[in-house]
Each structure stands twice: as C-alpha cells, then as structure tokens.
Coordinates of C-alpha atoms and ligand atoms in Angstrom, one line a residue:
M24 CA 22.6 71.9 -25.5
G25 CA 20.1 69.4 -24.5
E26 CA 22.1 68.1 -21.6
I27 CA 22.6 71.6 -19.9
E28 CA 18.1 71.8 -20.4
D29 CA 17.9 68.1 -19.1
K30 CA 20.9 69.4 -16.1
L31 CA 18.2 72.7 -15.5
A32 CA 15.2 71.4 -15.3
E33 CA 16.1 68.5 -13.0
L34 CA 17.8 71.5 -10.5
R35 CA 14.1 73.3 -11.1
Q36 CA 12.3 70.5 -10.3
T37 CA 15.0 69.8 -6.8
F38 CA 14.4 73.5 -5.9
R39 CA 10.4 72.9 -6.1
S40 CA 10.5 70.1 -3.7
G41 CA 11.6 72.2 -1.5
I42 CA 14.2 69.9 0.1
T43 CA 16.8 72.5 0.0
K44 CA 14.6 74.7 2.0
S45 CA 15.3 72.4 5.3
V46 CA 17.6 73.1 7.6
A47 CA 18.9 69.6 7.5
W48 CA 20.1 69.3 3.9
R49 CA 22.0 72.2 3.8
K50 CA 24.1 70.7 7.1
N51 CA 24.2 67.1 5.2
Q52 CA 25.7 69.4 2.6
L53 CA 28.0 71.8 4.4
R54 CA 29.0 68.3 6.7
A55 CA 29.5 66.5 2.6
L56 CA 31.3 69.2 1.8
I57 CA 34.1 69.0 4.2
E58 CA 34.0 65.9 4.0
L59 CA 35.1 65.9 0.2
L60 CA 37.7 67.9 0.8
Q61 CA 39.0 65.2 4.1
D62 CA 39.1 62.2 1.7
N63 CA 40.5 64.3 -1.4
E64 CA 43.5 66.1 -0.1
D65 CA 46.0 63.8 -2.3
K66 CA 43.7 63.9 -5.4
I67 CA 43.5 67.8 -5.0
F68 CA 47.5 68.5 -4.2
K69 CA 47.7 65.5 -7.0
A70 CA 45.2 68.1 -9.5
L71 CA 46.7 71.5 -8.6
H72 CA 50.3 70.4 -9.1
Q73 CA 49.6 69.6 -12.9
D74 CA 47.4 72.5 -13.5
L75 CA 49.4 74.8 -11.7
G76 CA 52.8 73.6 -10.3
K77 CA 51.5 74.7 -6.9
H78 CA 53.1 73.1 -4.0
P79 CA 51.3 70.9 -1.3
V80 CA 51.3 74.1 1.4
E81 CA 49.8 76.2 -1.0
T82 CA 47.2 74.3 -2.0
Y83 CA 46.2 73.3 1.4
R84 CA 46.4 76.9 2.8
D85 CA 44.8 78.5 0.1
E86 CA 42.0 75.4 -1.2
I87 CA 41.3 72.9 1.5
G88 CA 42.4 74.2 4.9
L89 CA 40.0 77.8 3.9
I90 CA 37.6 75.6 2.9
K91 CA 37.7 73.2 5.0
K92 CA 37.7 76.4 6.9
S93 CA 35.0 78.0 5.7
A94 CA 32.6 75.2 5.5
K95 CA 32.5 74.9 9.2
Y96 CA 31.4 78.3 10.0
A97 CA 28.7 77.7 8.2
L98 CA 28.0 75.0 9.6
S99 CA 28.5 76.6 12.9
C100 CA 26.4 79.7 11.8
L101 CA 23.5 78.7 9.8
D102 CA 20.9 78.3 12.6
K103 CA 21.5 82.6 13.8
W104 CA 21.7 83.0 10.2
M105 CA 18.3 80.9 9.0
A106 CA 16.5 82.9 11.7
P107 CA 13.9 85.2 11.0
K108 CA 15.4 88.4 11.8
K109 CA 12.1 90.5 13.7
R110 CA 11.9 94.7 13.6
R111 CA 10.3 97.3 16.0
L112 CA 8.3 99.1 13.6
P113 CA 7.8 102.0 13.9
L114 CA 4.0 103.6 15.5
L115 CA 2.1 104.5 12.4
F116 CA 1.8 100.2 11.7
F117 CA 1.0 99.5 15.4
P118 CA -0.7 97.2 15.9
A119 CA 1.2 94.9 13.6
S120 CA 4.2 93.1 13.6
G121 CA 7.5 92.8 11.3
E122 CA 10.4 90.4 10.1
V123 CA 13.2 89.4 8.0
V124 CA 12.8 86.2 6.2
S125 CA 15.8 85.3 4.3
E126 CA 14.6 82.7 1.2
P127 CA 17.2 81.3 -1.7
F128 CA 16.7 82.7 -5.0
G129 CA 16.3 78.6 -6.7
V130 CA 19.0 77.8 -9.2
V131 CA 21.9 79.6 -9.5
L132 CA 24.9 79.0 -11.4
I133 CA 28.7 79.9 -10.2
C134 CA 31.2 79.8 -12.7
S135 CA 34.5 79.9 -11.4
A136 CA 38.5 80.5 -12.5
W137 CA 40.9 78.8 -12.8
N138 CA 43.8 80.4 -10.4
F139 CA 42.5 78.6 -7.0
P140 CA 39.9 76.2 -9.3
I141 CA 38.8 74.6 -5.9
N142 CA 38.6 77.6 -3.4
L143 CA 36.6 79.5 -6.4
A144 CA 34.6 77.0 -6.8
L145 CA 33.9 75.4 -2.8
E146 CA 33.8 79.2 -1.6
P147 CA 30.2 79.8 -3.4
L148 CA 29.6 77.0 -3.3
I149 CA 29.5 77.2 0.8
G150 CA 27.0 79.7 0.2
A151 CA 24.7 78.5 -2.1
I152 CA 24.4 75.7 0.1
A153 CA 24.1 77.5 2.8
A154 CA 21.3 79.6 1.2
G155 CA 18.5 76.6 0.3
N156 CA 19.5 76.6 -3.1
T157 CA 20.1 74.3 -6.0
V158 CA 23.3 75.4 -8.5
M159 CA 24.4 74.9 -11.2
L160 CA 28.9 74.8 -11.3
K161 CA 31.0 75.6 -14.1
P162 CA 34.8 75.0 -13.3
S163 CA 37.2 77.2 -15.2
E164 CA 38.2 74.8 -18.0
L165 CA 41.4 76.2 -17.8
A166 CA 42.8 74.5 -15.0
V167 CA 42.1 70.6 -15.9
E168 CA 43.0 68.5 -13.0
C169 CA 40.8 71.0 -11.0
A170 CA 37.8 71.1 -13.0
S171 CA 37.6 66.6 -14.2
F172 CA 38.1 66.7 -10.1
L173 CA 35.3 68.5 -9.3
A174 CA 32.5 67.1 -12.0
E175 CA 33.8 63.3 -11.0
T176 CA 34.1 63.9 -6.7
I177 CA 30.8 66.4 -6.5
P178 CA 28.2 63.8 -7.4
L179 CA 29.9 61.2 -5.3
Y180 CA 29.0 63.5 -1.7
L181 CA 26.8 66.0 -2.4
D182 CA 22.9 65.5 -3.6
C183 CA 23.7 64.7 -7.8
K184 CA 19.9 66.5 -8.1
A185 CA 20.4 69.8 -6.4
I186 CA 24.0 70.6 -7.4
K187 CA 25.6 69.6 -10.4
V188 CA 28.6 70.4 -12.1
T189 CA 29.0 71.5 -15.9
N190 CA 32.5 71.5 -17.6
G191 CA 33.1 73.2 -20.7
G192 CA 34.7 76.5 -22.2
V193 CA 33.9 79.6 -23.7
D194 CA 30.7 77.6 -25.7
V195 CA 29.7 76.2 -22.7
C196 CA 29.9 79.0 -20.3
E197 CA 27.9 80.4 -23.5
Q198 CA 25.1 78.0 -23.6
L199 CA 24.4 78.7 -19.5
L200 CA 24.4 82.3 -20.2
Q201 CA 21.6 82.4 -23.0
Q202 CA 19.9 79.9 -19.5
K203 CA 17.2 81.7 -17.3
W204 CA 18.7 81.2 -14.1
N205 CA 17.4 82.8 -10.6
K206 CA 20.9 84.0 -9.9
I207 CA 24.3 84.3 -11.0
F208 CA 27.9 84.7 -9.2
F209 CA 30.8 84.8 -11.5
T210 CA 34.4 85.2 -10.9
G211 CA 36.7 86.2 -13.4
S212 CA 37.8 89.3 -15.9
P213 CA 35.6 92.3 -16.1
R214 CA 36.1 92.2 -19.8
V215 CA 33.3 88.3 -19.5
G216 CA 31.8 90.1 -15.9
S217 CA 30.6 92.3 -18.5
I218 CA 29.4 89.7 -21.2
V219 CA 28.0 88.1 -18.1
M220 CA 25.7 91.3 -17.1
S221 CA 24.8 91.8 -20.7
A222 CA 22.7 88.3 -20.5
A223 CA 21.6 88.3 -16.8
A224 CA 19.9 91.1 -18.1
K225 CA 17.7 89.7 -20.3
H226 CA 16.3 87.6 -17.6
L227 CA 16.3 90.5 -15.3
T228 CA 18.8 88.2 -13.1
P229 CA 20.7 89.3 -10.4
V230 CA 24.5 89.1 -10.0
T231 CA 27.5 89.1 -8.2
L232 CA 30.7 89.9 -10.5
E233 CA 33.8 88.4 -8.6
L234 CA 36.4 90.8 -11.4
G235 CA 39.8 91.5 -11.0
G236 CA 41.7 94.4 -12.2
K237 CA 45.5 95.8 -10.8
C238 CA 46.0 96.4 -7.4
P239 CA 48.4 98.7 -6.0
A240 CA 50.3 98.0 -2.9
I241 CA 51.5 101.6 -1.3
L242 CA 54.8 102.0 1.0
D243 CA 55.1 104.5 2.7
T244 CA 58.3 105.1 4.2
L245 CA 58.6 102.9 7.2
S246 CA 60.1 104.0 10.4
S247 CA 62.6 100.5 11.5
P248 CA 64.4 98.5 9.6
L249 CA 61.7 95.6 10.8
D250 CA 58.8 97.3 9.2
I251 CA 60.9 97.2 6.3
K252 CA 61.5 93.6 6.7
V253 CA 58.3 92.4 7.8
T254 CA 57.1 95.1 4.7
V255 CA 59.2 93.7 2.4
K256 CA 58.0 89.8 3.0
R257 CA 55.0 90.4 2.9
I258 CA 54.6 91.7 -0.7
I259 CA 56.9 88.8 -1.6
G260 CA 53.9 86.7 0.1
G261 CA 51.7 88.7 -2.0
K262 CA 52.7 88.3 -4.9
F263 CA 54.5 85.3 -6.0
A264 CA 53.8 83.4 -2.8
S265 CA 50.8 82.6 -3.9
C266 CA 50.2 81.2 -7.3
N267 CA 53.2 83.5 -8.8
G268 CA 52.2 86.4 -9.0
Q269 CA 47.9 84.4 -10.7
V270 CA 45.8 85.7 -8.0
C271 CA 43.3 88.8 -7.9
I272 CA 44.0 90.2 -5.2
G273 CA 47.7 89.7 -5.4
V274 CA 49.9 93.0 -5.4
D275 CA 50.3 94.0 -9.1
Y276 CA 52.7 97.5 -8.3
I277 CA 54.0 99.0 -5.8
L278 CA 53.7 102.9 -5.3
V279 CA 56.6 104.1 -3.2
E280 CA 59.0 107.9 -2.8
K281 CA 61.8 107.7 -5.4
K282 CA 64.6 107.7 -2.6
F283 CA 63.4 104.5 -0.9
A284 CA 63.5 103.0 -4.4
A285 CA 67.0 101.1 -4.0
T286 CA 66.9 99.7 -0.3
L287 CA 63.8 98.5 -1.8
I288 CA 64.8 96.8 -4.7
E289 CA 67.7 95.1 -2.3
L290 CA 65.5 93.7 -0.1
L291 CA 63.2 92.8 -2.7
K292 CA 65.7 90.5 -4.4
T293 CA 67.6 89.3 -1.3
T294 CA 64.3 88.2 0.1
I295 CA 63.7 86.3 -3.0
K296 CA 66.5 84.9 -3.0
K297 CA 65.3 83.8 0.8
F298 CA 62.5 82.2 -0.6
Y299 CA 63.2 80.4 -3.7
G300 CA 66.9 80.3 -3.7
E301 CA 69.7 80.9 -6.4
N302 CA 67.7 79.7 -9.1
P303 CA 63.9 80.1 -8.5
K304 CA 63.2 77.9 -11.3
D305 CA 64.9 75.1 -9.1
S306 CA 62.3 75.5 -6.2
K307 CA 59.6 73.6 -5.5
S308 CA 58.0 76.4 -4.2
I309 CA 57.1 78.6 -6.7
S310 CA 54.1 77.4 -9.1
R311 CA 53.9 77.6 -13.3
I312 CA 52.1 79.4 -15.1
I313 CA 48.5 77.8 -15.8
N314 CA 49.2 77.1 -19.7
E315 CA 50.6 78.9 -23.4
Y316 CA 48.5 81.4 -23.7
H317 CA 48.9 83.2 -20.5
F318 CA 52.5 82.6 -20.7
E319 CA 53.2 84.2 -24.1
R320 CA 51.1 87.2 -22.7
L321 CA 53.0 88.1 -19.8
R322 CA 56.4 87.4 -21.8
K323 CA 54.6 90.1 -24.5
L324 CA 53.8 92.7 -21.6
L325 CA 57.5 92.0 -20.5
E326 CA 59.0 92.3 -24.2
D327 CA 58.3 95.7 -24.7
P328 CA 61.2 97.3 -25.6
L329 CA 60.9 100.2 -23.3
V330 CA 59.4 97.8 -20.8
A331 CA 62.2 95.1 -20.9
D332 CA 64.7 98.5 -20.0
A333 CA 63.2 98.5 -16.6
I334 CA 64.0 95.1 -15.2
V335 CA 65.9 95.2 -12.4
H336 CA 65.6 91.7 -11.7
G337 CA 64.1 88.5 -12.9
G338 CA 63.4 88.4 -16.0
L339 CA 63.7 84.3 -17.2
L340 CA 61.2 82.7 -18.9
D341 CA 61.1 78.8 -19.9
K342 CA 57.8 78.5 -21.9
E343 CA 58.9 74.5 -22.1
N344 CA 58.0 74.5 -18.0
L345 CA 55.5 77.3 -18.1
F346 CA 58.1 79.2 -16.2
I347 CA 58.5 82.8 -15.3
E348 CA 61.5 83.9 -12.5
P349 CA 60.1 86.6 -9.5
T350 CA 60.6 89.4 -12.2
I351 CA 60.8 93.5 -10.6
L352 CA 60.6 95.9 -13.1
L353 CA 61.9 99.9 -11.5
D354 CA 59.7 102.8 -13.3
P355 CA 58.4 101.1 -16.8
P356 CA 56.1 103.5 -19.0
L357 CA 52.9 104.1 -17.1
D358 CA 51.3 104.3 -21.0
A359 CA 53.0 100.5 -21.8
E360 CA 50.4 98.0 -21.3
I361 CA 52.0 96.2 -18.2
M362 CA 50.0 99.3 -16.6
T363 CA 47.1 99.8 -18.2
E364 CA 46.5 96.0 -17.4
E365 CA 45.9 93.8 -14.9
I366 CA 49.5 91.8 -15.1
F367 CA 48.0 87.9 -13.3
G368 CA 51.4 87.1 -13.0
P369 CA 55.7 87.1 -11.5
I370 CA 56.0 90.4 -12.5
L371 CA 56.2 93.3 -10.4
P372 CA 56.3 97.2 -11.4
I373 CA 58.0 99.8 -8.9
I374 CA 56.5 103.0 -9.6
T375 CA 58.5 105.9 -8.1
L376 CA 56.9 108.7 -7.1
N377 CA 58.4 112.3 -5.6
N378 CA 55.5 112.0 -2.4
I379 CA 53.5 109.0 -0.7
Q380 CA 50.8 111.5 -0.7
E381 CA 50.9 111.0 -4.5
S382 CA 49.3 107.5 -4.4
I383 CA 45.9 109.1 -3.6
E384 CA 45.7 111.1 -7.1
F385 CA 48.1 107.5 -8.9
I386 CA 45.2 105.0 -7.6
N387 CA 42.1 107.4 -8.4
S388 CA 43.4 107.9 -11.9
R389 CA 42.6 105.2 -12.9
P390 CA 39.6 102.3 -12.4
K391 CA 39.1 101.3 -8.9
P392 CA 41.3 98.6 -7.5
L393 CA 40.0 94.9 -5.9
V394 CA 42.2 95.3 -2.8
I395 CA 44.6 98.7 -2.1
Y396 CA 47.6 97.6 0.4
A397 CA 48.8 100.0 2.4
F398 CA 51.5 100.2 4.3
T399 CA 52.3 102.7 6.9
K400 CA 52.2 103.5 10.4
D401 CA 51.4 107.2 9.6
E402 CA 47.5 107.3 11.2
T403 CA 46.5 111.1 9.3
F404 CA 47.6 109.3 5.5
K405 CA 45.9 106.2 7.1
K406 CA 42.9 108.5 7.5
Q407 CA 43.3 110.3 3.5
I408 CA 43.7 107.0 2.0
V409 CA 40.7 105.1 3.8
S410 CA 38.5 108.3 2.5
G411 CA 40.2 109.2 -0.6
T412 CA 40.1 106.1 -2.6
S413 CA 37.5 103.4 -3.0
S414 CA 38.4 100.4 -4.0
G415 CA 37.2 97.0 -3.0
S416 CA 39.2 96.2 0.2
L417 CA 41.5 98.3 1.5
I418 CA 44.2 96.4 3.6
F419 CA 46.9 98.2 6.2
N420 CA 50.4 96.5 6.9
D421 CA 50.2 92.7 5.3
T422 CA 48.7 91.7 2.3
L423 CA 46.2 88.2 0.7
V424 CA 44.8 87.5 4.3
Q425 CA 42.0 89.2 4.0
Q426 CA 40.9 86.4 2.2
L427 CA 40.1 84.1 5.5
C428 CA 38.6 86.1 7.8
D429 CA 35.1 85.4 6.8
V430 CA 33.4 88.5 8.9
L431 CA 34.3 90.4 6.2
P432 CA 33.0 90.7 3.0
F433 CA 35.3 89.9 -0.2
G434 CA 34.3 91.5 -3.2
G435 CA 35.0 94.2 -5.6
V436 CA 33.7 97.7 -6.6
G437 CA 33.7 99.6 -10.2
Q438 CA 35.4 98.0 -12.3
S439 CA 36.8 95.4 -10.1
G440 CA 33.4 94.0 -9.0
I441 CA 30.0 93.8 -7.8
G442 CA 28.6 92.2 -4.7
R443 CA 30.5 90.8 -2.0
Y444 CA 30.4 87.0 -0.3
H445 CA 32.4 85.2 2.5
G446 CA 30.7 83.8 5.2
H447 CA 27.6 86.3 6.4
Y448 CA 28.2 87.4 3.7
S449 CA 28.3 84.7 0.8
F450 CA 24.1 83.9 2.9
E451 CA 23.2 86.9 1.6
T452 CA 24.6 87.3 -1.5
F453 CA 22.3 84.1 -2.6
S454 CA 19.4 85.1 -0.1
H455 CA 16.5 87.5 -0.7
E456 CA 15.5 88.8 2.1
K457 CA 11.9 89.2 2.8
A458 CA 10.0 91.8 4.0
I459 CA 7.2 89.9 6.2
M460 CA 4.5 92.7 7.4
Q461 CA 1.2 90.8 9.7
R462 CA -1.3 93.3 10.6
S463 CA -4.1 92.4 12.3
F464 CA -7.7 93.6 11.8
F465 CA -8.6 96.3 15.0
L466 CA -8.2 99.5 14.2
E467 CA -9.0 100.7 11.0
L468 CA -8.0 104.4 10.4
E469 CA -11.1 105.6 7.5
P470 CA -9.0 108.6 6.2
R471 CA -7.1 106.3 4.5
Y472 CA -9.8 105.6 1.7
P473 CA -11.6 107.0 -0.5
P474 CA -13.7 109.4 -1.3
W475 CA -10.6 112.1 -0.7
N476 CA -11.2 115.9 0.8
D477 CA -9.7 118.6 2.6
F478 CA -10.3 116.9 6.1
K479 CA -8.6 113.8 4.8
M480 CA -5.8 116.0 3.1
K481 CA -4.9 117.4 6.6
F482 CA -4.9 114.4 7.9
Ligands
NAD15 P1 38.5 85.1 -17.9 O1 37.1 85.7 -17.6 O2 39.0 85.2 -18.9 O3 37.1 83.9 -17.5 C1 36.1 83.0 -17.2 C2 35.4 82.2 -17.5 O4 34.7 82.7 -18.1 C3 36.2 80.6 -17.9 O5 36.7 79.9 -17.6 C4 35.6 81.0 -19.3 O6 34.7 79.5 -19.8 C5 34.3 82.0 -19.5 N1 34.3 83.0 -20.6 C6 35.5 83.6 -21.3 N2 35.2 84.6 -22.3 C7 34.7 84.2 -22.8 C8 33.0 84.6 -23.3 N3 33.3 85.0 -24.8 N4 31.7 84.5 -23.0 C9 31.4 83.6 -22.2 N5 31.9 83.2 -21.5 C10 33.2 83.4 -21.2 O7 38.6 85.1 -16.9 P2 40.0 84.1 -16.1 O8 41.1 83.8 -16.9 O9 39.1 82.3 -16.1 O10 40.6 84.6 -14.6 C11 41.1 85.5 -14.6 C12 40.5 86.9 -14.0 O11 39.8 86.5 -13.2 C13 41.8 87.6 -13.6 O12 41.0 88.7 -14.4 C14 41.3 88.1 -12.4 O13 41.9 88.9 -11.8 C15 40.1 87.5 -11.9 N6 39.7 86.9 -10.9 C16 39.4 87.2 -9.5 C17 38.9 86.8 -8.3 C18 37.7 87.8 -7.6 O14 38.2 86.9 -6.1 N7 37.5 88.8 -7.3 C19 39.4 85.4 -8.1 C20 39.8 85.0 -9.4 C21 40.4 85.6 -10.8

C-alpha cells in the first residue's frame, strides 16, 4: 500500500505544479506516446503473441496502428479542444459574457482489460493526457507480457512524475480503489464495474465504465447473394478474426429467420474454412484463449449437454495450446448460460425467429448491449431498430469498424457501461467543463434585493 500512496502523492504534487495543464506538456506527451509505439513495434508484436497468440496483422490493426492514429488525431485537434468556447448569453444577463473552459479533473485512475491490452490502456491515456491530468495506469494482470511492457516502457518515454503504471491483480486493484481519485476510468466486466462504482461513490469520484455484455447481430434476409457473402465475412471478422471472439464489441450471437438458417450455416462454414484452412488449429491467424481459467469457463459453456447438442460446426478444444476452434451453435436453449452470460470467446450461437421483426423484442427483453449490429437494406426496419432498441452503439451492415472512428462516441448504456470516449469524447471524459460568466458593475437592478414587497413580486 505504501508504494501506491507514494506514487499517488507524487501524482498529486505534479498536478498541483500545473505543468500538465500547459499545451506544450500535453503535446510533448502525445508525441512521445507515438514515438513509444513506433520504436517498440517488435516488442509489442512479441508481447501480444505471447499473451494471446495474436497475429502481427491483428496487433497492428487493433493496437499499434489504432492508437497511433488516435494520438495523432488528438495532437491535431488539441488547440481546438482546449480553446474556451464562447456562449451567447440571453438578454436577461446583459451586460455579461459567457464561456465554457475545459479543466482537467486532476489525478485519474485508468484500469484496463486484457483482450486489447495495449489499446485499452493507451486509448484512455491519450484522453487523460490531452485533457491535462496526471495518471495512474493499472493494466490487466492477465495479459502478463503486455502489462510488463507497459510498466517498463512508459517511464522511458512519458513524464514519469505525471504518468505512472502500477501492475498487479485483484488485490492491487482493490488497494487502488480505496484511494481518492479525481476520476476513475475502468474497462472490464459489469460485475467489477459495480465494485468500482461503489468504491468511487465513497469519495464522490466520477466514473467512466466501459463494460461488456452480449452484442447481437440481426441478419435480415438480404436481397442478393453478394450481400449475404459480405455479411458473413463481416460477421466472422467481428467474431473470430478479432482476438478469436474475446472482444467486448464482438458479435455474441446472431438473430435470423428460421428459413435462412441452413444457408447461413453453410456460408459460415465455407468462409471459416477459407479464412483458417481445413484445420484452424494450425492457422497463425487465430488468437489463443488468454488463460486456463477462461478456457475452462468456455469449455463449461459448451459442455452443457443441451448446448453440446446444438453444435453445428467446430467444437474442438485443445487445453495445452489454449485453443478453441470457431464453433457455431444452432438454437441453444435460451436459459443456458451461453445465452444468459457474455460469451467472450469463439462460440457463435444462431438464434432463429419466425419473423426478423421479433429481434427487437428479443433484444429488449435482455440487458442493453454495448453494440447492436444489424444487416439489412430495409429502411423501415432500420428506423424501427433505431427507435425501438437501446444500446451503446448501433451499426448497420458491418462489425467492429466503429472502434476506428474518432468522431463517434464509444461506450455503453445501462449494464454495458456509463460514459463514452474516443476522439473529442475522450477529452470531454477527462475534463470538467467549467462555466465562466463575467458581469459588469454597470446596470444594477434594485428589485433583485430585499426587502421583498408586492412591487418586487410583479417585477
Ligand atoms: P474484469 O472485470 O474481470 O477485470 C478487470 C480488472 O478488474 C482486472 O484486471 C482486475 O485487476 C480487476 N478486478 C477483478 N476483480 C476485482 C475485484 N473483485 N475488485 C477489484 N478489482 C477487481 O474484466 P476482464 O476479464 O479484464 O475483461 C473482460 C470484460 O471486460 C468483458 O466483460 C468485456 O466485455 C469487458 N470489456 C469491455 C470493453 C469496452 O471497451 N467496453 C473492452 C474490453 C473488455
């Protein structure tokens, strides 16, 4: 505990010094972060391979390249984001001027998850730096190599008096949560999100919670074979081709009309074969399960006898190599754990409906998802989904691409999270928007002061 308190004291002192508020400091740190990523590509490829068996293409796309892009975007926008925003005030306030000034919260805690261990640590860090905070970063202990990499490398590039890394497991996270922070940004499960929120409430600390849940993909009966092919590729891309299904915004399950299920399954099978070969276990393009605990968790989901009967493709498990084959299920029981808990692995249930319109009610009878994916060309149906459902985001006709987009907010709603980030939203997430009003001594209205009387009531 002493070490955490010492680090926190230094972060507080650095924040009080005011250094992190200067635009020069913020820009230097963002440039240094880009340099860190450029200089250490090979180390990051290696760490991600050791932790998750991630292919360098996935690592570059989802971690290095994406974070470099975000840091460059923040650098290019920082002056605009930091500039006070003038507000036109109603005549009632004349003579006066108003503006909104963004000020950093102070000392912030960022706790990240293991599935995109570099991305989920550095993307919020970009926002925290851009907004002028000092930061304690706690990477996930499950991505061991990436956590060590971050702890060793960040102090070599970034201002170590203002940005510190603390590694450790649940006990360390608990100790960190006992401290008073000016903001907590947490990425993880809804279960731990609620623990974080309770701890923050003690100090009235604002929180951003980037959580998980089950993200459905609605598949309308599409008009052309080409559309169907593209849909299937994008579904597989949004499931197995990103950390092998260990993705908060990955497709958790598909909703489709019964009459379309057989065609869909055949297409999924042929596309999986095309992407990963006859024996996906030999493919270098597919990530491994993070550890034995999660491997066993997924095995348990599949070994439920009613679920095992629903397997229509895959199902191979290799504990020694922490490998689970892309697996498709057809209509597993809706009360089985696989349909009540977030899967977070390479198992893809297909749930059939008589009519695709029923998908709205299906989704609404469950916790609000982080994302709803919907593949349809029907504009009326699109409008019904927009107005008839609630989710962190809603993506039509693609998967996962939203995480690359700096100008849309990324975050959940209800059980899938509180708050949002990416691009300007990250800057806002780590800033307090302070209202400033300047009045003149001129034009004094006496009726605003006591003693109160009937005349003042009418005024
Ligand atoms: P988790 O909630 O199990 O753990 C997150 C961190 O919390 C851990 O690193 C651990 O140090 C800490 N922790 C665990 N138990 C704790 C406790 N009892 N008290 C205090 N701290 C504790 O999540 P995870 O396994 O790291 O990640 C998977 C979850 O994260 C999934 O639900 C996934 O959907 C979600 N996720 C969300 C996003 C997003 O951007 N919304 C991104 C990635 C992952």
